[in-house]
Coordinates of C-alpha atoms in Angstrom, one line a residue:
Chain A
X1 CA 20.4 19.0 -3.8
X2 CA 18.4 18.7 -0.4
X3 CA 14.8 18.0 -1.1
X4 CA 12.8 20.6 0.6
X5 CA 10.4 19.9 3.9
X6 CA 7.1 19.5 1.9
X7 CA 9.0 16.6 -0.6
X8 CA 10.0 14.7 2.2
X9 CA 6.5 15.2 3.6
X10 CA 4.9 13.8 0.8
X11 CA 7.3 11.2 -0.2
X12 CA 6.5 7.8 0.6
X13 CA 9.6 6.8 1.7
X14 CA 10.1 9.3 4.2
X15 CA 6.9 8.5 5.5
X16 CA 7.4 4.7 6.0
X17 CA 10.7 6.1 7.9
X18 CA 9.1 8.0 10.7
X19 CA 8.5 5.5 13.4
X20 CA 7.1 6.2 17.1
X21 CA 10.9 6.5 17.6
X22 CA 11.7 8.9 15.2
X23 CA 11.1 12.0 17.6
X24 CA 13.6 10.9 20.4
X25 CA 16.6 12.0 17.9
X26 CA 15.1 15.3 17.4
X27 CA 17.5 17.4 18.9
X28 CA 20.7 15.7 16.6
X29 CA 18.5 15.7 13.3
X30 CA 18.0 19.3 14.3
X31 CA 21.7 19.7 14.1
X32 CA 22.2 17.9 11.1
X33 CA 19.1 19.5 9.3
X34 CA 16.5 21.6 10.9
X35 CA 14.3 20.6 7.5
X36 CA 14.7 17.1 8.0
X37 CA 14.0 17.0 11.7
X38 CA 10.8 19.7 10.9
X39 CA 9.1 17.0 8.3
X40 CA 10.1 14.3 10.9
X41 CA 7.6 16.2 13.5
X42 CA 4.7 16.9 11.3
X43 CA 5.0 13.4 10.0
X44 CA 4.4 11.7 13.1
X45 CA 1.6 13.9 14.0
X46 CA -0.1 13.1 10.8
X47 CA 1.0 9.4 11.5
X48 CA 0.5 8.8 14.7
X49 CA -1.7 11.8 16.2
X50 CA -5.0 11.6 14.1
X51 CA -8.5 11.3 15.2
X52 CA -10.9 8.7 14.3
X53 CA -14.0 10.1 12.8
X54 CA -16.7 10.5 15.5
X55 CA -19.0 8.3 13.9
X56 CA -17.2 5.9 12.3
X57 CA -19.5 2.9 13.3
X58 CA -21.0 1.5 9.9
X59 CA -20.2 -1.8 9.5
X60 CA -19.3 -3.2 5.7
X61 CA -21.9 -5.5 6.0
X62 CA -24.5 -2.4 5.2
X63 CA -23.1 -2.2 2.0
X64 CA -24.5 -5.3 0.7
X65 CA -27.4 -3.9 -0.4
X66 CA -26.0 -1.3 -2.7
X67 CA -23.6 -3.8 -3.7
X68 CA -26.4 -6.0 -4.8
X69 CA -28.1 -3.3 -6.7
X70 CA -25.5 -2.1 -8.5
X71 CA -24.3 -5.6 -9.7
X72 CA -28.0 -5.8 -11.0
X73 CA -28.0 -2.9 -13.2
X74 CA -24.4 -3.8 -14.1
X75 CA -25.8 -6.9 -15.7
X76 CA -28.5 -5.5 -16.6
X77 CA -26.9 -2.7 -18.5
X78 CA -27.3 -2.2 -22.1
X79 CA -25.5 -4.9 -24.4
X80 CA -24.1 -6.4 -21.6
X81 CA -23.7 -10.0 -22.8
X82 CA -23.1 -9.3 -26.4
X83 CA -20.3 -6.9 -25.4
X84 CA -18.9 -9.6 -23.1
X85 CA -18.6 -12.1 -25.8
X86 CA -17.0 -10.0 -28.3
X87 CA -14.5 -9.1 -25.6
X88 CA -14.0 -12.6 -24.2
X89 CA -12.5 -13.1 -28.3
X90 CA -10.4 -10.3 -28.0
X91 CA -9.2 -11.2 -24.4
X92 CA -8.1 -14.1 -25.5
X93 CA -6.0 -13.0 -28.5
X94 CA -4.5 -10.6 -25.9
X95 CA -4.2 -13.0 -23.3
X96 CA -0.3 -13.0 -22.9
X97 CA 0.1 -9.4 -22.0
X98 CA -3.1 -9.7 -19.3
X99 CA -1.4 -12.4 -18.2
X100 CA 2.2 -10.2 -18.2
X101 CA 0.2 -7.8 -16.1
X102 CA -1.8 -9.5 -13.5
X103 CA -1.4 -13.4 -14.2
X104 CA -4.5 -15.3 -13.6
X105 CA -6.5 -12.6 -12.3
X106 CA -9.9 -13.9 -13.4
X107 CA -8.7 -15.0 -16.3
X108 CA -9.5 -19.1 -16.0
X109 CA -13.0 -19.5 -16.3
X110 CA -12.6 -22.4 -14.1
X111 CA -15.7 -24.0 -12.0
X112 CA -14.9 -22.4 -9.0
X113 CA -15.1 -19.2 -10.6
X114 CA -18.5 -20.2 -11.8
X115 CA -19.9 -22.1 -8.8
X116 CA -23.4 -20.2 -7.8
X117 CA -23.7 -22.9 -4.9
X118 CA -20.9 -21.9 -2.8
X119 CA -21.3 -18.4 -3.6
X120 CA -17.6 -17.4 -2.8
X121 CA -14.6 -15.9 -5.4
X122 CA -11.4 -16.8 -5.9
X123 CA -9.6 -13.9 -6.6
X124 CA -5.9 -14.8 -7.9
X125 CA -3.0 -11.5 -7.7
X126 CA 0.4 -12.1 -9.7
X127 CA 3.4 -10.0 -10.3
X128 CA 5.9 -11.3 -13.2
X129 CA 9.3 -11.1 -12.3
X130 CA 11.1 -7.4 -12.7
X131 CA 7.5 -6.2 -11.3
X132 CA 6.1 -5.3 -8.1
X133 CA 2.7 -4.9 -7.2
X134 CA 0.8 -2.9 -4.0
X135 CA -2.9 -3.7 -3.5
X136 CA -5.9 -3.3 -0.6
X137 CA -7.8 -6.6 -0.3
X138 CA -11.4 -6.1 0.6
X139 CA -11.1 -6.4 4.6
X140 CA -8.6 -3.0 4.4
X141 CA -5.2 -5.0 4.2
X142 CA -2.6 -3.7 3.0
X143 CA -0.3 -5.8 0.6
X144 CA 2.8 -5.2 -1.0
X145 CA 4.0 -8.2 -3.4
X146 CA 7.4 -8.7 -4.5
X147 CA 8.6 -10.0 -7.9
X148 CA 7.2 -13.0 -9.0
X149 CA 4.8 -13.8 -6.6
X150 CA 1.2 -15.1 -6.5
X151 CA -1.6 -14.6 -3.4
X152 CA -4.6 -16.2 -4.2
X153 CA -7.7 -15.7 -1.8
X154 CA -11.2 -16.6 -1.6
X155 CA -14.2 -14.2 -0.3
X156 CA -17.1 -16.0 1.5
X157 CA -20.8 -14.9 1.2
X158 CA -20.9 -12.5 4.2
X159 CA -17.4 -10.9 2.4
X160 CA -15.2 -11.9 5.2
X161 CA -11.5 -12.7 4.5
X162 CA -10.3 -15.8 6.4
X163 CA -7.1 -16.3 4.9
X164 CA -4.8 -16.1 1.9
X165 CA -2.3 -18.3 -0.1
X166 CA 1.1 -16.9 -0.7
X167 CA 3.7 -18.3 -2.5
X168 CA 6.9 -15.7 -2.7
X169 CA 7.7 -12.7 -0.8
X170 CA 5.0 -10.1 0.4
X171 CA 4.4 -7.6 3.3
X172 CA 0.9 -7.4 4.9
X173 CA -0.1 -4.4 7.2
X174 CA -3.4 -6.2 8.6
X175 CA -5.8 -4.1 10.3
X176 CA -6.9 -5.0 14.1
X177 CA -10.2 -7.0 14.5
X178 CA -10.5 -8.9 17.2
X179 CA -13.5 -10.9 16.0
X180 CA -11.3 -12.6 13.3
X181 CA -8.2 -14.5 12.8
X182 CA -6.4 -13.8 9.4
X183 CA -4.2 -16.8 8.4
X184 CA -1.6 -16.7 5.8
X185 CA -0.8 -19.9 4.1
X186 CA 2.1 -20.5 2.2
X187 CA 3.1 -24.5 1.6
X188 CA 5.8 -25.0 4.5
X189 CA 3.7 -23.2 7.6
X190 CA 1.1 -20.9 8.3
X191 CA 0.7 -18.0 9.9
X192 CA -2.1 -16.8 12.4
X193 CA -2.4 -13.2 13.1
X194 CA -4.5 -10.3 14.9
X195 CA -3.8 -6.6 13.6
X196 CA -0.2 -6.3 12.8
X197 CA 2.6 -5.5 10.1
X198 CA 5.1 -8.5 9.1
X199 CA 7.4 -9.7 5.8
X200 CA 7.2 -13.4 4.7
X201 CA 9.6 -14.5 2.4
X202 CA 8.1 -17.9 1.0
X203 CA 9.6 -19.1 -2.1
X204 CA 8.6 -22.5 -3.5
X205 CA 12.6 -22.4 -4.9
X206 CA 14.7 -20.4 -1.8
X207 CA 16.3 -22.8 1.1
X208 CA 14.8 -21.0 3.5
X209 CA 11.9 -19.3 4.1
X210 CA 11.1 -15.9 6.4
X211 CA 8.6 -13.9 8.4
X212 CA 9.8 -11.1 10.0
X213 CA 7.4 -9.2 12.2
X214 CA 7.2 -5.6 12.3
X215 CA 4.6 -4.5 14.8
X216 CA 1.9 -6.7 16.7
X217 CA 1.7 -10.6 17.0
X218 CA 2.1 -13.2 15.0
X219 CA 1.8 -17.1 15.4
X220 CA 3.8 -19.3 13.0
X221 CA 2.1 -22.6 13.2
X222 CA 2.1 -25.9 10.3
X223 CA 5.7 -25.7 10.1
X224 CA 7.0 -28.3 8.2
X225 CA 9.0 -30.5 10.4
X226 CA 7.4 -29.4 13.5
X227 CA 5.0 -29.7 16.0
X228 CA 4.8 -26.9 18.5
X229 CA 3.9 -23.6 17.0
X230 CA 6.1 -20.4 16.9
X231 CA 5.3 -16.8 18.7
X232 CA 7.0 -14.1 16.9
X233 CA 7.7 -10.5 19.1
X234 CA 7.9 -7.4 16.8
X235 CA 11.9 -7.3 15.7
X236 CA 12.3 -10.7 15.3
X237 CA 12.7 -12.7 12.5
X238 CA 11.8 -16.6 12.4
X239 CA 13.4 -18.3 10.0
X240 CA 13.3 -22.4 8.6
X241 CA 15.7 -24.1 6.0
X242 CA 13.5 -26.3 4.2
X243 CA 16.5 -29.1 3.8
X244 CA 17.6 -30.3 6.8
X245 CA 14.1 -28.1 8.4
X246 CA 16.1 -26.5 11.3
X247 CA 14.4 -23.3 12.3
X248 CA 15.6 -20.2 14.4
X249 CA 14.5 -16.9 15.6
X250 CA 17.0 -13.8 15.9
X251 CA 16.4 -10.2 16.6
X252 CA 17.0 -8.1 13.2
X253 CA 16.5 -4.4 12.2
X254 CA 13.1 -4.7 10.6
X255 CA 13.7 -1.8 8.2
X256 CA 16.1 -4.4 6.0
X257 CA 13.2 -7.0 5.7
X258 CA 11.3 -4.6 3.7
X259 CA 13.8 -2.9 1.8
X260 CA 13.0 -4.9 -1.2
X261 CA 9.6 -2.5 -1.2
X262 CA 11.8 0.7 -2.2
X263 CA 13.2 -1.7 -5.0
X264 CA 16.6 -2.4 -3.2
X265 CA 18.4 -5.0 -0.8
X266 CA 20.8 -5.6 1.7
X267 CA 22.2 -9.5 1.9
X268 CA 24.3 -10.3 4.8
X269 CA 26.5 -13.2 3.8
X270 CA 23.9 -15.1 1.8
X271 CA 24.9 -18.2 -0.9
X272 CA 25.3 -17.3 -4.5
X273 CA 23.0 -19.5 -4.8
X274 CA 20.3 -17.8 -3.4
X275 CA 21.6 -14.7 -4.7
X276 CA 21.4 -15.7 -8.2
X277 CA 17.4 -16.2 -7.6
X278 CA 17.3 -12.6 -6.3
X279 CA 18.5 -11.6 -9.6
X280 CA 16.8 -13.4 -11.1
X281 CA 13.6 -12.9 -9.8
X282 CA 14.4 -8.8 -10.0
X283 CA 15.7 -8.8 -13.5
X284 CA 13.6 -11.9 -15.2
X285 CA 16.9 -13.3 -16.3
X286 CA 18.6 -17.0 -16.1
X287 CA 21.7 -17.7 -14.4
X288 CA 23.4 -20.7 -15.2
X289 CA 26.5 -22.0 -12.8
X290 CA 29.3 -24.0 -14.6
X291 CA 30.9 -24.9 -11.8
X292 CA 28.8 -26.6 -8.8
X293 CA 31.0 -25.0 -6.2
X294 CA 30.0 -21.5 -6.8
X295 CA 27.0 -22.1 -5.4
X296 CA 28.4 -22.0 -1.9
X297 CA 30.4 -19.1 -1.9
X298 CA 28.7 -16.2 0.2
X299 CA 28.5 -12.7 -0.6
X300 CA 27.7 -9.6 1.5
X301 CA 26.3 -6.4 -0.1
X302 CA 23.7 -4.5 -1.2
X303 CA 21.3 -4.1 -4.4
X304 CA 19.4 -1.4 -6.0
X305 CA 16.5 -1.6 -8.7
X306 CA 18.2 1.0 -10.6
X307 CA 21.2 -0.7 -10.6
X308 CA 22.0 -2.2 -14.0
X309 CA 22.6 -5.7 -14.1
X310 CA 25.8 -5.2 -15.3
X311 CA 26.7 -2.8 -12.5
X312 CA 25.6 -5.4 -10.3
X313 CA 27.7 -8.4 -11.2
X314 CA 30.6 -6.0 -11.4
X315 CA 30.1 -5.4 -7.9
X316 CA 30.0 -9.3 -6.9
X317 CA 32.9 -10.2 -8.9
X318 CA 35.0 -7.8 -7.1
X319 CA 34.4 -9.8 -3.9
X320 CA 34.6 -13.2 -5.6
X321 CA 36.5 -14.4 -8.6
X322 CA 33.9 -14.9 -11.4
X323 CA 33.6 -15.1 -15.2
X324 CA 30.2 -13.9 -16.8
X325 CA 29.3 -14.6 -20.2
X326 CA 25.9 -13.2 -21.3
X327 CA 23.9 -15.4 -23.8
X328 CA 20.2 -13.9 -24.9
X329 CA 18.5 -14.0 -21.7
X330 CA 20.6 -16.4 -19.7
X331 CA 23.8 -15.4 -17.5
X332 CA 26.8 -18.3 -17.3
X333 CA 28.7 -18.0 -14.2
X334 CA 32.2 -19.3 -14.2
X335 CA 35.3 -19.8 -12.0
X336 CA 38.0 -16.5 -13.0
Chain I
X1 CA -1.8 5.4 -20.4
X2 CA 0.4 3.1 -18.6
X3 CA -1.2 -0.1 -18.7
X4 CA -0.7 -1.6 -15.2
X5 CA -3.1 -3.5 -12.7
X6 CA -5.5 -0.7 -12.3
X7 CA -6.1 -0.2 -16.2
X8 CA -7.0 -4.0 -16.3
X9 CA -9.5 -4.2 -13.9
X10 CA -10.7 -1.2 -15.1
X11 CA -11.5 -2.3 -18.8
X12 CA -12.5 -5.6 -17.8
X13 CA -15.1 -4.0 -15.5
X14 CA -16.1 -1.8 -18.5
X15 CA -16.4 -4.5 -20.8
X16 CA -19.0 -5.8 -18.7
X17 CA -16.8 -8.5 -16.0
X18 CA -18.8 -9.0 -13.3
X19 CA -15.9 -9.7 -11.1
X20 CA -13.8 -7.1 -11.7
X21 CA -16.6 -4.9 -10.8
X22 CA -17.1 -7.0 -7.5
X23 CA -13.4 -6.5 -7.2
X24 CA -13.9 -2.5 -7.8
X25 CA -16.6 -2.5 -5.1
X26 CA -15.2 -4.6 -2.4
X27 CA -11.7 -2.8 -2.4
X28 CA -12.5 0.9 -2.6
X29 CA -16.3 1.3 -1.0
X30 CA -14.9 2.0 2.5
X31 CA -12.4 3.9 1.6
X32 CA -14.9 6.2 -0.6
X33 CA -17.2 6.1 2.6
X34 CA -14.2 7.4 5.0
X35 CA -13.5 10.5 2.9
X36 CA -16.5 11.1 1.9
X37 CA -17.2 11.2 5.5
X38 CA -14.8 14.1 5.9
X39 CA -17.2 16.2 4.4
X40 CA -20.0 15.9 6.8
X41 CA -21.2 14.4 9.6
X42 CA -24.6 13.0 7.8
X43 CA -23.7 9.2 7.2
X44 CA -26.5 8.6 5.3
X45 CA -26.0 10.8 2.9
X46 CA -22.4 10.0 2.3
X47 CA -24.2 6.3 1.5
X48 CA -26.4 7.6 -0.5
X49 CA -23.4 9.3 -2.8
X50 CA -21.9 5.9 -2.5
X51 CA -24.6 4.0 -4.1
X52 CA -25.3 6.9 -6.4
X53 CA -22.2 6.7 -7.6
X54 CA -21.6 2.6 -8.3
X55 CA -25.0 2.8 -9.5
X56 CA -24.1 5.6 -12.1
X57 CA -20.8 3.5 -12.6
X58 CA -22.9 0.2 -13.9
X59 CA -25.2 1.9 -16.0
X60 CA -22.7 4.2 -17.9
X61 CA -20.2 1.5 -17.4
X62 CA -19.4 1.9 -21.4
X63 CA -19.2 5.6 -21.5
X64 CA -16.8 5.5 -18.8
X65 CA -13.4 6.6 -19.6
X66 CA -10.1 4.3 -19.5
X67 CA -8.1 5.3 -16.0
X68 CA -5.0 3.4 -14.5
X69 CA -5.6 5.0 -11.0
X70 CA -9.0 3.2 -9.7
X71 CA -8.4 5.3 -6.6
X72 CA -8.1 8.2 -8.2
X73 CA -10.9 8.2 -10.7
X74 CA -13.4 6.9 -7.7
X75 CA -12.1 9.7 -5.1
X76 CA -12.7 12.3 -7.7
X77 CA -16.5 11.0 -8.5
X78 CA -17.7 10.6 -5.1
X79 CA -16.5 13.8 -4.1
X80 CA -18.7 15.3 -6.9
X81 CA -21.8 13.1 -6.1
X82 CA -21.4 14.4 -2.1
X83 CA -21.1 18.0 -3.1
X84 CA -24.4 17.3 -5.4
X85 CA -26.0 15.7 -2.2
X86 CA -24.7 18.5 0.1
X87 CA -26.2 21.2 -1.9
X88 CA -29.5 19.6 -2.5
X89 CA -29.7 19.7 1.0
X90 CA -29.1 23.1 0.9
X91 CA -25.8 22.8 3.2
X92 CA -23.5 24.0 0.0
X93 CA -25.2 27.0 -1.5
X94 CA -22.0 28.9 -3.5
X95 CA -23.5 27.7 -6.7
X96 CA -20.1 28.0 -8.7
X97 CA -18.0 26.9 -6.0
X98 CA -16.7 23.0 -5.8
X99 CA -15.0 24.1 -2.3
X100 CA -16.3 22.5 0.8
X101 CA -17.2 24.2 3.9
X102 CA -15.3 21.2 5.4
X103 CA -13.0 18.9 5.6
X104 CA -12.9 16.5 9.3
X105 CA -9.3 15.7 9.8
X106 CA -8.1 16.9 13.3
X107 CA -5.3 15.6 15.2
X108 CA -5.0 14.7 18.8
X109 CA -3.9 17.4 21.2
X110 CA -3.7 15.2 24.3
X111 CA 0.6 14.3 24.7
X112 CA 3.0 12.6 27.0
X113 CA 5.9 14.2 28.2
X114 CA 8.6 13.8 25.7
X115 CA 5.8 15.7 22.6
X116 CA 4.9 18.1 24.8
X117 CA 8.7 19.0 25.0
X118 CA 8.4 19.5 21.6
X119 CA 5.1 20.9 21.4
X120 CA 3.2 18.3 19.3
X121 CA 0.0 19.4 21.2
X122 CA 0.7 22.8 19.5
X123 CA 1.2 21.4 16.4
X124 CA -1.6 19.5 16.5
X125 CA -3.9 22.3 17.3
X126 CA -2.5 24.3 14.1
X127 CA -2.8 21.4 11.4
X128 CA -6.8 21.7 13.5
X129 CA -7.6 25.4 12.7
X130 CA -6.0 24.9 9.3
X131 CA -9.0 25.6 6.7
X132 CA -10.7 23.0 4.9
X133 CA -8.9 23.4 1.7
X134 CA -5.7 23.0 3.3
X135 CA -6.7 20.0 5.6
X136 CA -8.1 18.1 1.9
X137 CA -4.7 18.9 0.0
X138 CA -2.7 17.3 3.2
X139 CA -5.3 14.6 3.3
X140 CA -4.8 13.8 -0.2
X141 CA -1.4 13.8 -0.6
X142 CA -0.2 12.7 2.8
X143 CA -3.0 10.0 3.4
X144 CA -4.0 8.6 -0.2
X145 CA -0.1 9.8 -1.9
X146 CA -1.8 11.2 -4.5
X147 CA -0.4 14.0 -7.3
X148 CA -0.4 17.3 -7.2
X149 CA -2.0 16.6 -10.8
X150 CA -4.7 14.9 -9.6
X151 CA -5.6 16.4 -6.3
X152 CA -6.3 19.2 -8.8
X153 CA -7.9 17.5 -10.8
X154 CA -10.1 15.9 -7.5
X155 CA -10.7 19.5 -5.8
X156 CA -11.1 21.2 -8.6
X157 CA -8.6 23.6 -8.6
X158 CA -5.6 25.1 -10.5
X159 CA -2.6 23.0 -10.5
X160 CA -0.9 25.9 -8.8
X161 CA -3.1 26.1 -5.8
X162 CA -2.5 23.2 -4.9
X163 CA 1.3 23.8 -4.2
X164 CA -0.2 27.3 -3.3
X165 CA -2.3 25.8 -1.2
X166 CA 0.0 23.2 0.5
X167 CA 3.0 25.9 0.9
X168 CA 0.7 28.0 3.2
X169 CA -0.4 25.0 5.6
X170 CA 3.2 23.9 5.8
X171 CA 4.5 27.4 6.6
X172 CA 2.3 27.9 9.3
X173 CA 3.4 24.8 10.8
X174 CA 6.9 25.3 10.0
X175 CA 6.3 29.2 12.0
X176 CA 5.5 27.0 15.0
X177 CA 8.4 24.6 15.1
X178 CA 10.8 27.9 14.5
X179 CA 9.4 29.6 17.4
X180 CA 10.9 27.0 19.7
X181 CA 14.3 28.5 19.0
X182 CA 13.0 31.2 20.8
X183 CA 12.1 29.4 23.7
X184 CA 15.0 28.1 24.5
X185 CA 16.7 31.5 24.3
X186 CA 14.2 33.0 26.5
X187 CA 14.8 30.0 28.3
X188 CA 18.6 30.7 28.6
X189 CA 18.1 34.4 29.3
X190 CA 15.8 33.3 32.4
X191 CA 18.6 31.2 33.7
X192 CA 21.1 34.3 33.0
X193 CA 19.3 36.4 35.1

């Protein structure tokens, strides 16, 4: 069934589609489907077209007072600290399904948490594996976190965001402010950027890590192995292998970075190897290799969040000659 | 009530976390102050809702009920608090109606060659004269992806109005990207002649 102009209007996908581009194929998508190529037009206008409000001036910074208030009557509200205790008790009989949810989110009462001198929180987002998570962090960014990842950032006194520490795969739609670097950290480089949309695929266990940048400027500096800092232009993807720390940038279709976010993706020849972490990170499974050699052999194609996992490994084994067993939560690869 | 990352914060800040009620006010304040904003020009008083409403939100903290859409549940409040303000201020004077008088969303008319060819400026100018209601259903779904459910539930109408109300905007816009059909036939005539 065709989904009618006002679904594709209001469907998020569709929206994340319609680039500045979009409207220079109007006349084919027309052709194809005048629906289509209809939602296309009143997308980008609603995209790209809209007005600032006049007086949009007020800084954050005039919030503080009411900010300060309210946390006042917050603690001051009735039965506050009783209340806290009894649910501190229960929080922590219930700890493993917060920590299932949103990991260490203000969960360890550690001193930094506590610290009145520095007067700054540490604020720690993590999604399990199987789950994705899509948060705003104070400043206005925009983050989308892929499985099993943890960002961990720290808000100074004056509420500004300097930087964050990511370990996995997230995209980050920062918004312009020239008076402020925002730095991404993640243990093998960093990355320095003004107003801009970019992927970074750092996991502590991949071969190699990514950053693919979507719109803007980024600056990839700290780079293990290297001196001289990296400048990224939108379509291009940087990318290191932590082993032998080789590092090169390529033009890519950005869309394919970011597929992950609509819960599927597209490998072009990859390892097994780092396949298997894929699925395991996107099905919270184990996959155990028998034979060493596996590891190596490469494999093209696509996967999809709906997919079964079943339905998945029938589709690798048709490219290359496997034997699964399945055992509880663990998957043994073998030679067929 | 799916328990996700929202629902956490959100008991944890009614339980009495201080953090998770820093959390709550750092991530959505501007955002409430930007639609709020869309109501009227008056900045004070859309500050005046804000801190009426996280003031209301750390006293009845308890009394507050569950949610697992932060968003949501703070849209819908401060929308209530601004209509409150407006009417105090005698700007709102319907008693029984929730509808605004307004909604600021307008859209750019000024185009480079290739939209004009396709008459973004005019569609531009339509999604502008559309009326307020309209403009705050588009805004609501387009902008913040929200449910038909709970844009309902936020403008305090029927769920059917809202597709009622969306399904009008849309045609009108969809009457204007038709027309060009026309043009090029009158265009093609012209050459004919």
């Amino acid at each position: 069934m065709k989904s009618t102009l006002i679904d594709r209007l209001f469907s998020r996908k569709f929206q994340e589609g319609v680039s500045k581009n979009s409207i220079q194929d109007y006349a084919r998508l027309k052709k194809e489907d005048k629906e289509n190529a209809w939602a296309t037009l009143i997308t980008y206008v609603l995209k790209f077209k809209r007005k600032e409000l006049e007086n949009n001036t007020v800084g954050s910074g005039d919030f503080s007072e009411i900010k300060e208030h309210s946390k006042e009557i917050f603690l001051n509200s009735p039965s506050g600290s009783s209340q806290f205790k009894k649910y501190s008790q229960v929080a922590a009989a219930a700890s493993v399904l917060l920590l299932f949810t949103i990991g260490g989110f203000l969960i360890g009462e550690s001193n930094l948490f506590t610290s009145k001198v520095s007067q700054s929180e540490y604020i720690e987002i993590k999604t399990p594996k199987g789950q994705q998570s899509e948060i705003s962090l104070p400043d206005g960014t925009f983050v989308a976190l892929n499985y099993d990842t943890r960002l961990h950032y720290k808000i100074d006194q004056n509420k500004k965001l300097q930087e964050v520490k990511l370990e996995g795969e997230a995209f980050f739609k920062v918004n312009k402010n020239k008076k402020r670097t925002f730095r991404v950290k993640t243990p093998d480089m960093n990355i320095n950027v003004l107003g801009t949309e970019f992927n970074v695929n750092a996991y502590k266990t991949n071969k190699n890590i990514e950053t693919t940048l979507i719109e803007g400027s980024i600056q990839i500096d700290h780079i293990l192995g290297h001196k001289e800092p990296v400048l990224l232009k939108p379509g291009q993807k940087w990318q290191l292998n932590k082993s032998n720390r080789k590092m090169n940038v390529k033009e890519v279709d950005t869309q394919i970075s970011t597929l992950w976010r609509n819960g599927e993706y597209y490998f072009e020849d990859i390892t097994l190897e780092d396949l298997a972490k894929t699925i395991e990170r996107a099905y919270n499974t184990t996959i155990i290799f028998e034979d060493e050699s596996l590891k190596n052999e490469r494999y093209s194609g696509s996967l999809y969040s709906d997919e079964t996992i079943d339905e998945l490994i029938e589709a690798i084994s048709l490219t290359i000659p496997i034997n699964v067993r399945k055992n509880n939560d663990e998957i043994w690869i073998d030679k067929r | 009530m799916e328990k996700n990352f929202d629902y956490e914060i959100w008991e944890r800040f009614r339980k009495g976390d201080e953090k998770s009620f820093s959390y709550i006010f750092d991530t959505y304040h501007l955002q409430l102050f930007e639609y709020g904003q869309r109501f009227t020009n008056d900045e004070h008083l859309v500050k005046d809702s804000i801190q009426d409403l996280f003031f209301e939100l750390a006293r009845k903290r308890q009394k507050l009920s569950p949610t697992n859409n932060i968003l949501f549940y703070l849209l819908k409040s401060i929308r209530q608090k601004i209509i409150v303000n407006l009417k105090k201020k005698g700007i709102i004077t319907r008693e029984e109606d929730h509808q605004v008088s307004e909604f600021r969303l307008s859209y750019s008319t000024e185009v480079d060659q290739q939209e004009k060819e396709l008459r973004l400026d005019q569609l531009a100018e339509a999604i502008n004269q559309l009326p307020p209601r309209q403009k705050e259903a588009i805004y609501l779904k387009f902008y913040k992806k929200l449910s038909n459910k709970e844009v309902s539930d936020i403008m305090q109408i029927n769920y059917q109005s809202v597709g009622n109300n969306l399904q009008k905007a849309i045609s009108k816009l969809k009457s204007i990207l038709n027309s060009d059909t026309d043009a090029v036939i009158l265009l093609l005539q012209n050459f004919i002649q």
